[in-house]
XYZ file of C-alpha atoms in Angstrom:
764
model
C 12.069 2.810 5.514
C 8.967 4.466 4.143
C 6.980 4.468 0.925
C 8.109 7.514 -1.018
C 7.841 6.828 -4.760
C 10.889 7.044 -6.978
C 10.763 9.896 -9.454
C 9.918 8.869 -13.010
C 11.248 12.142 -14.421
C 14.231 14.185 -13.285
C 13.759 16.754 -10.542
C 14.743 20.213 -11.709
C 15.806 23.052 -9.425
C 14.139 23.703 -6.082
C 17.394 23.495 -4.114
C 16.592 26.666 -2.173
C 12.994 25.570 -1.538
C 14.062 22.167 -0.216
C 16.472 23.887 2.150
C 13.770 26.233 3.435
C 11.257 23.417 3.965
C 13.923 21.372 5.758
C 14.588 24.289 8.098
C 10.879 24.677 8.778
C 10.574 20.959 9.573
C 13.471 21.359 11.997
C 11.639 24.103 13.852
C 7.995 23.047 13.516
C 6.101 19.768 13.689
C 3.520 20.708 11.056
C 4.484 22.353 7.782
C 1.946 22.923 5.013
C 3.069 23.562 1.448
C 0.509 25.723 -0.319
C 0.299 27.169 -3.809
C -1.675 27.011 -7.014
C -2.380 23.735 -8.748
C 0.545 22.517 -10.818
C 3.180 24.538 -8.961
C 4.881 21.358 -7.743
C 3.779 20.987 -4.119
C 3.665 17.188 -4.220
C 7.023 16.809 -5.948
C 8.645 19.263 -3.532
C 7.223 17.333 -0.578
C 8.498 14.021 -1.948
C 11.958 15.366 -2.728
C 12.166 17.023 0.704
C 11.103 13.750 2.312
C 13.826 11.946 0.384
C 16.411 14.489 1.537
C 15.473 14.255 5.236
C 14.701 10.531 5.487
C 17.841 9.787 7.497
C 16.535 12.079 10.257
C 13.471 9.882 10.722
C 14.433 6.462 12.031
C 10.984 5.005 11.338
C 10.594 6.364 7.848
C 8.940 8.977 5.680
C 5.430 7.947 4.639
C 3.291 9.451 1.883
C -0.520 9.326 2.072
C -2.144 10.508 -1.159
C -5.576 11.808 -0.192
C -6.686 12.795 -3.698
C -8.841 9.654 -4.163
C -10.517 10.099 -0.761
C -13.919 11.780 -0.935
C -15.377 11.376 2.575
C -13.795 13.166 5.564
C -14.360 10.129 7.775
C -12.087 8.043 5.519
C -9.002 10.292 5.824
C -7.510 8.473 8.819
C -8.164 5.082 7.212
C -6.315 6.200 4.075
C -3.289 7.082 6.208
C -3.482 3.713 8.009
C -3.336 1.989 4.615
C -0.504 4.201 3.358
C 1.624 3.393 6.403
C 1.044 -0.331 5.940
C -0.344 -0.642 9.462
C -1.968 -4.051 9.955
C -5.679 -3.242 9.949
C -6.650 -5.934 12.454
C -8.138 -4.211 15.494
C -11.603 -2.876 16.264
C -10.158 0.493 17.249
C -10.980 3.596 15.157
C -8.317 4.366 12.542
C -7.112 7.455 14.426
C -6.385 5.345 17.496
C -4.613 2.759 15.346
C -2.398 5.514 13.939
C -1.567 6.923 17.360
C -0.839 3.459 18.785
C 1.441 2.715 15.841
C 3.271 6.044 15.832
C 3.395 6.846 19.556
C 6.905 5.450 19.985
C 8.133 6.123 16.464
C 10.121 8.898 14.846
C 8.490 9.445 11.480
C 7.505 12.072 8.937
C 3.971 11.760 7.576
C 3.324 13.476 4.238
C -0.390 14.257 3.765
C -0.701 14.985 0.063
C -3.610 16.765 -1.690
C -5.498 17.929 1.399
C -7.440 20.873 -0.071
C -10.791 19.116 -0.550
C -10.595 17.673 2.980
C -8.719 20.474 4.716
C -10.763 20.438 7.918
C -10.561 16.650 8.347
C -6.829 16.713 7.566
C -6.311 19.480 10.112
C -8.126 17.489 12.800
C -6.093 14.361 12.011
C -2.776 16.250 11.973
C -3.621 17.809 15.354
C -4.466 14.411 16.847
C -1.268 12.849 15.529
C 0.932 15.637 16.804
C -0.671 15.580 20.241
C -0.504 11.798 20.558
C 2.870 11.102 18.925
C 5.700 13.195 20.326
C 8.308 12.275 17.691
C 6.102 12.545 14.605
C 6.125 15.463 12.185
C 3.637 16.208 9.430
C 4.310 17.734 6.013
C 1.076 18.570 4.179
C 0.369 19.798 0.663
C -2.806 21.773 0.079
C -4.144 24.669 -1.950
C -5.451 26.045 1.330
C -4.025 26.001 4.845
C -5.208 23.422 7.371
C -5.860 26.160 9.921
C -4.722 24.542 13.167
C -2.452 25.754 15.956
C 1.251 25.260 15.315
C 0.913 25.100 11.525
C 3.789 26.693 9.603
C 2.838 27.591 6.049
C 5.268 27.638 3.137
C 4.014 29.187 -0.077
C 5.628 27.174 -2.872
C 6.883 29.680 -5.438
C 6.930 29.029 -9.171
C 10.209 28.207 -10.855
C 12.539 31.089 -11.597
C 11.929 32.700 -14.990
C 14.027 34.998 -17.212
C 13.022 38.511 -18.220
C 11.147 38.069 -21.530
C 11.960 41.631 -22.560
C 15.696 41.237 -22.008
C 16.536 37.545 -22.352
C 20.067 36.649 -21.288
C 22.497 34.844 -23.592
C 21.735 31.224 -24.447
C 24.532 29.853 -22.245
C 23.057 31.683 -19.227
C 19.395 30.994 -19.890
C 19.501 27.365 -18.722
C 20.369 28.557 -15.220
C 16.733 29.559 -14.783
C 14.766 26.657 -13.327
C 11.822 27.080 -15.695
C 14.107 26.998 -18.737
C 15.990 24.009 -17.371
C 12.685 22.147 -16.943
C 11.483 23.094 -20.426
C 14.711 21.852 -22.006
C 14.705 18.654 -19.928
C 11.161 17.721 -20.926
C 11.489 18.892 -24.530
C 14.634 16.875 -25.218
C 12.856 13.754 -23.933
C 10.432 13.948 -26.862
C 12.539 15.945 -29.331
C 16.195 14.991 -28.785
C 17.592 17.758 -30.948
C 15.985 20.563 -28.956
C 18.389 23.046 -27.381
C 18.499 26.688 -26.345
C 20.382 28.788 -28.881
C 20.872 32.432 -29.726
C 18.214 31.989 -32.403
C 15.461 30.788 -30.066
C 16.463 32.239 -26.678
C 13.903 35.033 -26.892
C 11.082 32.592 -27.592
C 12.229 30.297 -24.748
C 12.306 33.222 -22.332
C 8.856 34.442 -23.460
C 7.354 30.979 -23.109
C 8.688 30.328 -19.590
C 7.798 33.813 -18.374
C 4.335 33.668 -19.918
C 3.668 30.376 -18.113
C 4.696 32.005 -14.805
C 7.204 29.241 -14.077
C 4.439 26.771 -13.195
C 5.982 23.291 -13.662
C 2.805 21.570 -14.861
C 2.152 24.347 -17.382
C 5.713 24.070 -18.685
C 5.436 20.291 -19.024
C 2.166 20.616 -20.937
C 3.695 23.210 -23.260
C 6.813 21.095 -23.767
C 4.646 18.177 -24.887
C 3.384 20.348 -27.779
C 6.907 20.641 -29.166
C 6.455 17.109 -30.470
C 4.239 18.449 -33.260
C 4.599 22.259 -33.250
C 7.671 24.483 -33.641
C 8.623 26.539 -30.599
C 7.617 29.835 -32.182
C 4.120 28.596 -32.977
C 3.617 27.321 -29.413
C 4.616 30.742 -28.057
C 2.431 32.653 -30.518
C -0.634 30.538 -29.794
C -0.225 31.003 -26.063
C 0.275 34.749 -26.446
C -2.941 34.965 -28.434
C -4.861 32.948 -25.872
C -3.638 34.925 -22.888
C -4.240 38.261 -24.607
C -7.842 37.185 -25.180
C -8.267 36.309 -21.496
C -6.725 39.519 -20.145
C -7.875 42.073 -22.660
C -4.294 42.518 -23.787
C -2.733 43.265 -20.397
C 0.044 40.732 -19.797
C 0.096 41.522 -16.061
C -3.603 40.887 -15.512
C -3.655 37.097 -15.697
C -3.311 35.378 -12.282
C -1.385 32.143 -12.089
C -4.521 30.090 -11.507
C -5.902 31.297 -14.827
C -2.544 30.837 -16.533
C -2.631 27.126 -15.764
C -6.340 26.869 -16.501
C -5.861 28.554 -19.854
C -3.019 26.208 -20.746
C -5.040 23.133 -19.757
C -7.923 24.535 -21.803
C -5.588 24.862 -24.753
C -4.193 21.355 -24.271
C -7.752 20.093 -24.109
C -8.727 21.899 -27.321
C -5.685 20.551 -29.153
C -6.705 17.006 -28.286
C -8.841 15.139 -30.774
C -12.489 14.571 -29.927
C -11.693 10.976 -28.935
C -8.799 12.093 -26.719
C -10.997 14.687 -24.984
C -13.679 12.091 -24.381
C -11.185 9.603 -22.939
C -9.612 12.330 -20.776
C -12.995 12.974 -19.160
C -13.788 9.309 -18.745
C -10.407 8.461 -17.207
C -11.137 10.938 -14.425
C -13.560 8.368 -12.962
C -10.589 6.333 -11.678
C -9.358 6.903 -8.130
C -5.659 6.344 -7.531
C -4.751 5.219 -11.043
C -5.701 2.483 -13.489
C -4.272 -0.064 -15.879
C -5.009 -0.579 -19.557
C -7.547 -3.338 -18.922
C -9.525 -1.037 -16.619
C -9.390 1.818 -19.123
C -10.720 -0.491 -21.820
C -13.342 -2.046 -19.581
C -14.746 1.206 -18.206
C -14.164 3.802 -20.916
C -14.894 1.897 -24.141
C -18.320 1.933 -25.798
C -19.847 2.657 -29.210
C -18.444 6.203 -29.141
C -14.986 5.044 -28.080
C -14.154 1.564 -29.408
C -12.037 -0.702 -27.222
C -9.485 -1.063 -30.011
C -8.787 2.684 -29.845
C -8.097 2.915 -26.112
C -4.446 1.818 -26.118
C -3.480 4.342 -28.823
C -5.467 7.127 -27.192
C -3.881 6.493 -23.798
C -0.493 6.604 -25.492
C -1.397 9.945 -27.093
C -2.440 11.370 -23.702
C 0.836 10.155 -22.198
C 2.718 11.924 -24.972
C 0.837 15.137 -24.136
C 1.602 14.881 -20.381
C -2.077 14.468 -19.562
C -1.533 10.885 -18.353
C 1.606 9.582 -16.639
C 2.891 6.013 -16.477
C 3.883 4.486 -13.150
C 5.139 1.051 -12.144
C 3.553 -0.512 -9.087
C 4.308 -3.994 -7.742
C 5.674 -5.001 -11.151
C 2.643 -3.781 -13.116
C 2.477 -0.818 -15.503
C -0.283 1.548 -14.468
C -1.376 5.061 -15.351
C -2.405 8.100 -13.367
C -3.325 11.717 -13.885
C -2.061 14.576 -11.765
C -4.888 15.756 -9.547
C -5.194 19.101 -11.352
C -5.591 17.303 -14.674
C -7.984 14.738 -13.231
C -10.167 17.462 -11.698
C -10.346 19.180 -15.072
C -11.569 15.972 -16.695
C -13.937 15.306 -13.778
C -15.612 18.694 -14.277
C -16.334 17.787 -17.863
C -17.525 14.321 -16.950
C -19.798 15.669 -14.194
C -21.303 18.201 -16.602
C -21.962 15.566 -19.252
C -24.944 13.284 -19.625
C -22.775 10.177 -19.096
C -21.519 10.811 -15.566
C -23.921 8.294 -14.010
C -23.256 5.728 -16.716
C -19.470 6.000 -16.218
C -19.722 5.639 -12.431
C -21.932 2.591 -12.937
C -19.553 1.028 -15.485
C -16.681 1.708 -13.097
C -18.563 -0.047 -10.302
C -19.486 -2.972 -12.547
C -15.912 -3.428 -13.813
C -14.375 -3.615 -10.350
C -17.293 -5.654 -9.057
C -16.726 -8.239 -11.779
C -12.975 -8.232 -11.089
C -13.555 -8.837 -7.370
C -16.126 -11.579 -7.987
C -13.800 -13.303 -10.450
C -10.977 -13.312 -7.896
C -13.288 -14.559 -5.130
C -14.596 -17.370 -7.357
C -11.062 -18.533 -8.247
C -9.366 -17.732 -4.917
C -8.672 -21.359 -4.065
C -6.352 -21.764 -7.011
C -3.085 -20.387 -8.435
C -2.234 -16.690 -8.335
C -3.419 -15.710 -4.851
C -0.485 -13.369 -4.226
C -1.020 -11.699 -7.606
C -4.753 -11.332 -6.891
C -4.070 -9.537 -3.612
C -1.496 -7.304 -5.321
C -4.203 -6.342 -7.820
C -6.596 -5.506 -4.998
C -3.942 -3.355 -3.303
C -3.145 -1.504 -6.519
C -6.838 -0.763 -7.091
C -7.753 -0.127 -3.471
C -8.877 3.433 -4.269
C -11.015 2.262 -7.170
C -12.607 -0.473 -5.064
C -13.484 2.062 -2.378
C -14.947 4.405 -5.010
C -17.021 1.564 -6.469
C -18.307 0.609 -3.031
C -19.146 4.196 -2.188
C -21.080 4.646 -5.444
C -23.142 1.492 -4.999
C -23.888 2.252 -1.322
C -24.604 5.967 -1.777
C -27.028 5.188 -4.612
C -28.756 2.480 -2.584
C -27.778 -0.436 -4.837
C -27.899 -3.087 -2.122
C -27.369 -6.089 -4.377
C -24.311 -4.580 -6.094
C -22.884 -3.277 -2.809
C -23.264 -6.603 -1.002
C -21.884 -8.552 -3.939
C -18.763 -6.378 -4.163
C -18.061 -6.075 -0.451
C -18.433 -9.845 0.032
C -16.267 -10.623 -2.991
C -13.503 -8.565 -1.366
C -13.417 -10.840 1.697
C -9.905 -12.092 0.936
C -8.725 -8.486 0.550
C -10.112 -7.768 3.992
C -8.999 -10.971 5.762
C -5.883 -12.233 3.969
C -4.453 -8.858 3.004
C -4.645 -6.925 6.268
C -7.660 -4.605 5.806
C -9.948 -5.924 8.545
C -11.129 -2.639 10.067
C -11.836 -1.034 6.721
C -13.546 -4.178 5.476
C -15.782 -4.284 8.516
C -16.880 -0.686 7.997
C -17.748 -1.305 4.338
C -19.526 -4.557 5.184
C -21.566 -2.881 7.916
C -22.532 -0.020 5.606
C -23.638 -2.401 2.865
C -25.530 -4.641 5.281
C -27.344 -1.610 6.722
C -28.909 -0.684 3.368
C -32.694 -0.943 3.504
C -34.899 -3.239 1.465
C -35.592 -6.964 1.136
C -32.481 -9.148 1.499
C -30.913 -9.976 -1.881
C -29.273 -13.378 -2.490
C -25.830 -11.847 -1.856
C -26.629 -10.963 1.764
C -25.768 -14.371 3.361
C -22.268 -14.331 1.869
C -21.738 -10.790 3.169
C -22.968 -11.883 6.601
C -20.512 -14.762 6.961
C -17.761 -12.566 5.479
C -18.306 -9.913 8.172
C -18.429 -12.707 10.757
C -15.009 -13.874 9.565
C -13.653 -10.326 9.783
C -15.001 -9.916 13.325
C -13.487 -13.203 14.454
C -10.103 -12.105 13.122
C -10.498 -8.937 15.192
C -11.265 -10.938 18.325
C -14.928 -9.886 18.437
C -16.452 -13.354 18.942
C -19.738 -12.069 20.383
C -20.375 -9.740 17.453
C -19.413 -12.474 14.999
C -21.809 -14.960 16.596
C -24.701 -12.508 16.140
C -23.928 -12.013 12.445
C -23.459 -15.753 11.907
C -26.821 -16.482 13.555
C -28.479 -14.061 11.135
C -26.623 -15.708 8.254
C -27.736 -19.194 9.277
C -31.387 -18.108 9.422
C -31.320 -16.249 6.101
C -29.266 -18.924 4.293
C -31.810 -21.531 5.367
C -34.662 -19.369 4.066
C -32.907 -18.710 0.741
C -31.542 -22.227 0.305
C -27.930 -21.020 0.201
C -26.130 -24.207 1.261
C -22.597 -22.851 0.861
C -23.335 -19.899 3.141
C -24.980 -22.260 5.639
C -21.956 -24.556 5.833
C -19.453 -21.676 5.856
C -21.398 -20.336 8.834
C -20.951 -23.694 10.563
C -17.226 -23.582 9.795
C -16.874 -20.089 11.258
C -18.836 -21.114 14.335
C -16.127 -23.710 14.748
C -13.578 -20.890 14.484
C -15.398 -18.955 17.214
C -15.421 -22.000 19.497
C -11.710 -22.584 18.776
C -10.889 -18.975 19.693
C -12.882 -19.393 22.931
C -10.927 -22.551 23.785
C -13.968 -24.824 23.399
C -12.233 -27.585 21.437
C -14.939 -30.307 21.445
C -17.568 -27.815 20.292
C -15.198 -26.456 17.633
C -14.509 -29.926 16.259
C -18.225 -30.741 16.151
C -18.872 -27.609 14.065
C -15.931 -28.341 11.758
C -17.093 -31.921 11.238
C -20.634 -30.812 10.360
C -19.322 -28.095 8.038
C -16.997 -30.541 6.250
C -19.826 -32.994 5.675
C -22.004 -30.312 4.124
C -19.219 -28.724 2.064
C -18.177 -32.136 0.770
C -21.771 -32.833 -0.281
C -21.945 -29.539 -2.175
C -18.483 -30.042 -3.708
C -17.147 -26.751 -2.354
C -13.437 -27.604 -2.260
C -12.371 -24.129 -1.161
C -14.587 -24.350 1.901
C -13.254 -27.839 2.615
C -9.606 -26.782 2.696
C -10.539 -23.644 4.705
C -12.281 -25.816 7.304
C -9.700 -28.611 7.232
C -6.753 -26.461 8.271
C -8.739 -25.018 11.173
C -9.862 -28.494 12.256
C -6.211 -29.599 12.106
C -5.254 -26.729 14.440
C -8.022 -27.703 16.863
C -6.918 -31.371 16.760
C -3.320 -30.295 17.437
C -4.371 -28.267 20.479
C -6.333 -31.292 21.701
C -3.291 -33.578 21.122
C -5.551 -35.603 18.841
C -3.807 -37.826 16.298
C -6.388 -36.767 13.717
C -4.410 -33.510 13.394
C -1.944 -35.190 11.046
C -4.649 -36.766 8.892
C -6.683 -33.543 8.647
C -3.672 -31.326 8.004
C -2.263 -33.612 5.337
C -5.656 -33.770 3.637
C -5.791 -29.969 3.590
C -2.320 -29.839 2.037
C -3.233 -32.441 -0.580
C -6.358 -30.524 -1.609
C -4.412 -27.261 -1.577
C -1.719 -28.691 -3.839
C -4.365 -30.107 -6.151
C -6.016 -26.684 -6.381
C -2.688 -24.865 -6.768
C -3.411 -22.481 -3.916
C -0.970 -21.449 -1.164
C -2.648 -19.397 1.559
C -4.584 -22.273 3.200
C -1.579 -24.533 2.705
C 0.533 -22.255 4.910
C -1.943 -22.708 7.773
C -2.145 -26.473 7.246
C 1.662 -26.645 7.469
C 1.486 -24.584 10.643
C -1.077 -27.016 12.106
C 1.195 -29.978 11.347
C 4.145 -28.104 12.862
C 2.110 -27.395 15.997
C 1.203 -31.077 16.278
C 4.838 -32.165 15.728
C 6.067 -29.721 18.407
C 3.469 -31.008 20.885
C 4.852 -34.515 20.281
C 8.471 -33.287 20.675
C 9.346 -33.944 17.037
C 11.310 -30.720 17.024
C 13.203 -30.942 13.723
C 10.011 -31.835 11.878
C 8.154 -29.046 13.673
C 10.818 -26.525 12.651
C 10.720 -27.548 9.004
C 6.901 -27.421 8.862
C 6.609 -24.071 10.624
C 9.257 -22.519 8.400
C 7.557 -23.899 5.283
C 4.303 -22.263 6.339
C 6.051 -18.981 7.161
C 7.894 -18.984 3.834
C 4.528 -19.046 2.042
C 3.252 -16.220 4.244
C 6.011 -13.958 2.884
C 3.942 -13.523 -0.251
C 0.896 -12.321 1.656
C 0.075 -9.438 3.972
C -1.468 -11.684 6.632
C 0.080 -10.331 9.825
C -1.833 -12.703 12.110
C -0.692 -15.743 10.150
C 2.902 -14.520 10.222
C 2.793 -13.822 13.957
C 1.383 -17.200 15.019
C 3.944 -19.026 12.894
C 6.831 -17.053 14.422
C 5.254 -17.783 17.843
C 5.475 -21.495 17.102
C 9.118 -21.169 16.057
C 9.846 -19.411 19.369
C 8.295 -22.306 21.304
C 10.310 -24.798 19.248
C 13.507 -22.827 19.878
C 12.856 -22.888 23.625
C 12.237 -26.646 23.460
C 15.594 -26.998 21.707
C 17.197 -24.894 24.480
C 18.073 -22.176 21.943
C 17.065 -19.594 24.517
C 18.589 -16.434 23.068
C 17.066 -17.245 19.689
C 13.689 -17.860 21.339
C 13.933 -14.555 23.217
C 14.653 -12.650 20.027
C 11.630 -14.264 18.368
C 9.460 -13.398 21.360
C 10.664 -9.793 21.134
C 9.790 -9.663 17.444
C 6.381 -11.166 18.179
C 5.696 -8.619 20.899
C 6.230 -5.806 18.391
C 4.136 -7.570 15.765
C 1.130 -8.008 18.053
C 1.433 -4.383 19.158
C 1.462 -3.311 15.504
C -1.661 -5.304 14.665
C -3.612 -3.770 17.539
C -4.635 -7.204 18.807
C -3.086 -10.000 20.857
C -2.394 -13.703 20.691
C -5.109 -14.344 23.276
C -7.757 -13.300 20.725
C -7.045 -16.550 18.871
C -7.525 -18.913 21.755
C -6.354 -19.535 25.322
C -4.240 -22.495 24.203
C -1.935 -20.172 22.268
C -1.582 -17.651 25.077
C -0.897 -20.453 27.597
C 1.909 -21.823 25.405
C 3.303 -18.305 25.019
C 3.345 -17.730 28.770
C 5.069 -21.050 29.452
C 7.655 -20.296 26.753
C 8.439 -16.879 28.244
C 8.876 -18.360 31.720
C 11.125 -21.138 30.408
C 13.382 -18.713 28.531
C 13.500 -16.229 31.410
C 14.576 -18.987 33.820
C 17.347 -20.051 31.458
C 18.779 -16.588 30.780
C 20.080 -13.878 33.051
C 17.675 -10.956 33.268
C 20.028 -8.633 31.378
C 20.536 -11.151 28.553
C 16.789 -11.761 28.358
C 16.089 -8.039 28.066
C 18.848 -7.565 25.496
C 17.618 -10.408 23.283
C 14.016 -9.281 23.660
C 15.031 -5.778 22.586
C 17.009 -7.095 19.617
C 13.946 -8.902 18.354
C 11.693 -5.960 19.076
C 13.755 -3.727 16.799
C 13.132 -5.991 13.800
C 10.454 -4.843 11.393
C 7.965 -7.295 9.889
C 10.175 -8.440 6.989
C 13.326 -8.729 9.083
C 11.486 -10.772 11.696
C 10.383 -13.225 9.013
C 13.917 -13.426 7.599
C 15.378 -14.072 11.046
C 12.746 -16.683 11.892
C 13.406 -18.512 8.617
C 17.188 -18.445 8.898
C 17.276 -19.490 12.535
C 19.883 -18.599 15.173
C 22.763 -18.751 12.688
C 21.360 -15.579 11.128
C 23.038 -13.607 13.883
C 26.141 -15.756 14.326
C 28.594 -14.238 11.851
C 31.962 -15.779 11.218
C 33.484 -12.625 12.704
C 32.550 -10.877 15.909
C 30.293 -7.869 15.402
C 32.733 -5.615 17.182
C 35.351 -6.547 14.616
C 33.112 -5.858 11.629
C 34.679 -2.473 10.946
C 38.016 -4.228 10.571
C 36.617 -6.951 8.296
C 34.211 -5.061 6.008
C 35.463 -2.099 4.040
C 33.569 1.207 4.183
C 31.938 0.496 0.826
C 31.009 -3.036 1.914
C 29.354 -1.628 5.040
C 27.371 0.774 2.836
C 26.265 -2.088 0.597
C 25.358 -4.241 3.606
C 23.229 -1.429 5.020
C 21.286 -1.198 1.741
C 20.897 -4.981 1.622
C 19.304 -4.653 5.064
C 16.798 -2.191 3.618
C 15.716 -4.856 1.127
C 17.230 -3.226 -1.983
C 18.169 -5.324 -4.986
C 21.660 -5.177 -6.516
C 20.316 -2.899 -9.258
C 18.738 -0.527 -6.721
C 21.926 -0.492 -4.624
C 23.914 0.293 -7.766
C 21.640 3.249 -8.534
C 21.834 4.505 -4.950
C 25.644 4.348 -4.745
C 26.267 5.220 -8.413
C 27.982 1.914 -9.128
C 27.521 -0.741 -11.767
C 25.313 -3.734 -10.842
C 28.275 -6.047 -11.495
C 30.372 -4.105 -8.950
C 27.600 -4.362 -6.367
C 27.264 -8.090 -7.048
C 30.962 -8.498 -6.270
C 30.615 -6.527 -3.010
C 27.693 -8.714 -1.904
C 29.632 -11.909 -2.647
C 32.585 -10.672 -0.585
C 30.319 -9.656 2.310
C 28.752 -13.118 2.395
C 32.168 -14.766 2.256
C 33.669 -12.585 5.008
C 30.746 -13.059 7.374
C 30.308 -16.745 6.618
C 26.716 -16.313 5.424
C 24.811 -17.894 2.565
C 21.876 -15.490 2.133
C 21.060 -11.778 2.039
C 18.460 -12.393 4.754
C 21.258 -13.444 7.131
C 23.107 -10.202 6.399
C 19.915 -8.219 7.067
C 19.180 -10.022 10.316
C 22.760 -9.654 11.526
C 22.831 -5.944 10.705
C 19.519 -5.468 12.503
C 20.376 -7.363 15.667
C 24.147 -7.260 16.161
C 25.053 -3.666 15.513
C 26.651 -4.366 12.154
C 26.109 -0.722 11.265
């Protein structure tokens, strides 16, 4: 559990350092890794986190704070990194403490130096409020709070340049090992020999064992012989120090090497380097082309230039959610940012960056009710840092129209992707900008109303929707007017006022139909179907089926999941239990592709009620336990979405508690409560058979071999056969055979059943 990235390149050395940091983490709850830029603080933190992850039952979580520019956004960045459902109205710090209070986790705060004070305050609050949490920070300066243990990350070990050891001994030095590792990746024939050992020793010693400096130098071996690289660096450093080799501090060593790398780049490469620094948290090729290309840097040149910068270790490739993206190490990005800030195109680049991501968001919003919704949200998540940077630029420069357009276009990122609290803050900031209301304001107003309703703030939402109705009428914005009516129906539904809700939905549907806004129609239809189901109105089936038909015609899935839920709710109310089960599971299966924690929770709620109606009481209790944890994680409750839901929940709990002994109720509730979000979905979809193995759990050790138990444990963590093979150093075919035997022995048909059984029946 956790989100530590897999290393793209091999990790060289640092065995002693990892051991020392592990010992510090055993004795202290806050450890800060300090050192010069490029010395490897981040990589050491990640590798240490990987080594100690088994000691933290609830995971090791990395929050990269490099893209964050405002101190007040530090806690929000950590909320996002931990994947905490951002549903509640609580401040981010409180959300973090609520989430982590009962958990045993290691939080890695990476790149804290530019926000050291804010990071120190947050770390102090977490440690005081969460007894089993530890913090590992990386920063060029200490955080300066009580209880902080500081570890100065040393450079890699280097040989004596004046008395280099034999070639077969030289590779034992970490700096030499790293140089050889990176050099052979681009020049396969490179090796340390008696002929070049002196030059290798001089190079590593002259670079002070700084990993980033060594990687940059190694990249030059693609086009220059080793001796020439060493001679050029010697000349450069002699110039900086007046000839004294001991006078150059490590900070200037790295700076001088980056300067040299910069000078060796072509003019186009240097220009692109500076322009790429405008991205926060990485970028893809389309973004690089869209933001960085102009008359000076043609779009057709970008792909080759990015490739050249990758070859020179200025840019690194990463894979995220199946997409190839690029990033620069923070030291490299800062170097480019300095040059961009000093140039006459800084403002133009920030504006182009804002325009690119604004257009991307508007394009997704305009086509949301169509195919590719999951992919669209994945794109938003990947570019979350860039979207925040674009919003900050437009708001800080007072561009109300651009700010409102972007923040409203991101409404599905906020509401369907689990970023409600952050979305509300950005929406409020944009709406507070002075000046006459631009045409984009009504959409932003109903978007913030939607966010507030999802958070359970009906009163606040009503105020924003009233303003939207007035302004939309003045501006003639019919879509905003009818979406406001639809959301007023949502507010009435959440208050339990079913007749009023249905009146609003009916009026909204009439207007949206007249304007031909099919997305608004399906959005309103599924909510009307839910209201009809609560009212035991036969129109629930007609409305829900219409929503599904429109959804299928459009090729969209998110609204369809809710329409299926509405039909399942109606079927359950009419005691059509098999139909209700199939419909609820179909809706939940779609929700797997989204990050909509509220949608997931209400659908699992419905499956718990159905299970109780079927007298599957242990299964219902497990689902109720999972739901309890899910609502706690979101920071909200079922009651926020209407008294009808909470009444059904209460009746279900009482029914199950009457049917089970108190100890069995508590045991089943606890089993469900220990499931994480994904396991809860898997269990709900597979039903009670997911924890009814063909063999008794107590006999599992006698049925599964040791290796099969290891494989089953990794299946439970959601790893693919290929990932399991890499973890256990096996071939994928071997792992495939183990999985087949596990399924056969336990009488299961899916990996999800294995995961659910392991989670709930003590299979490990």
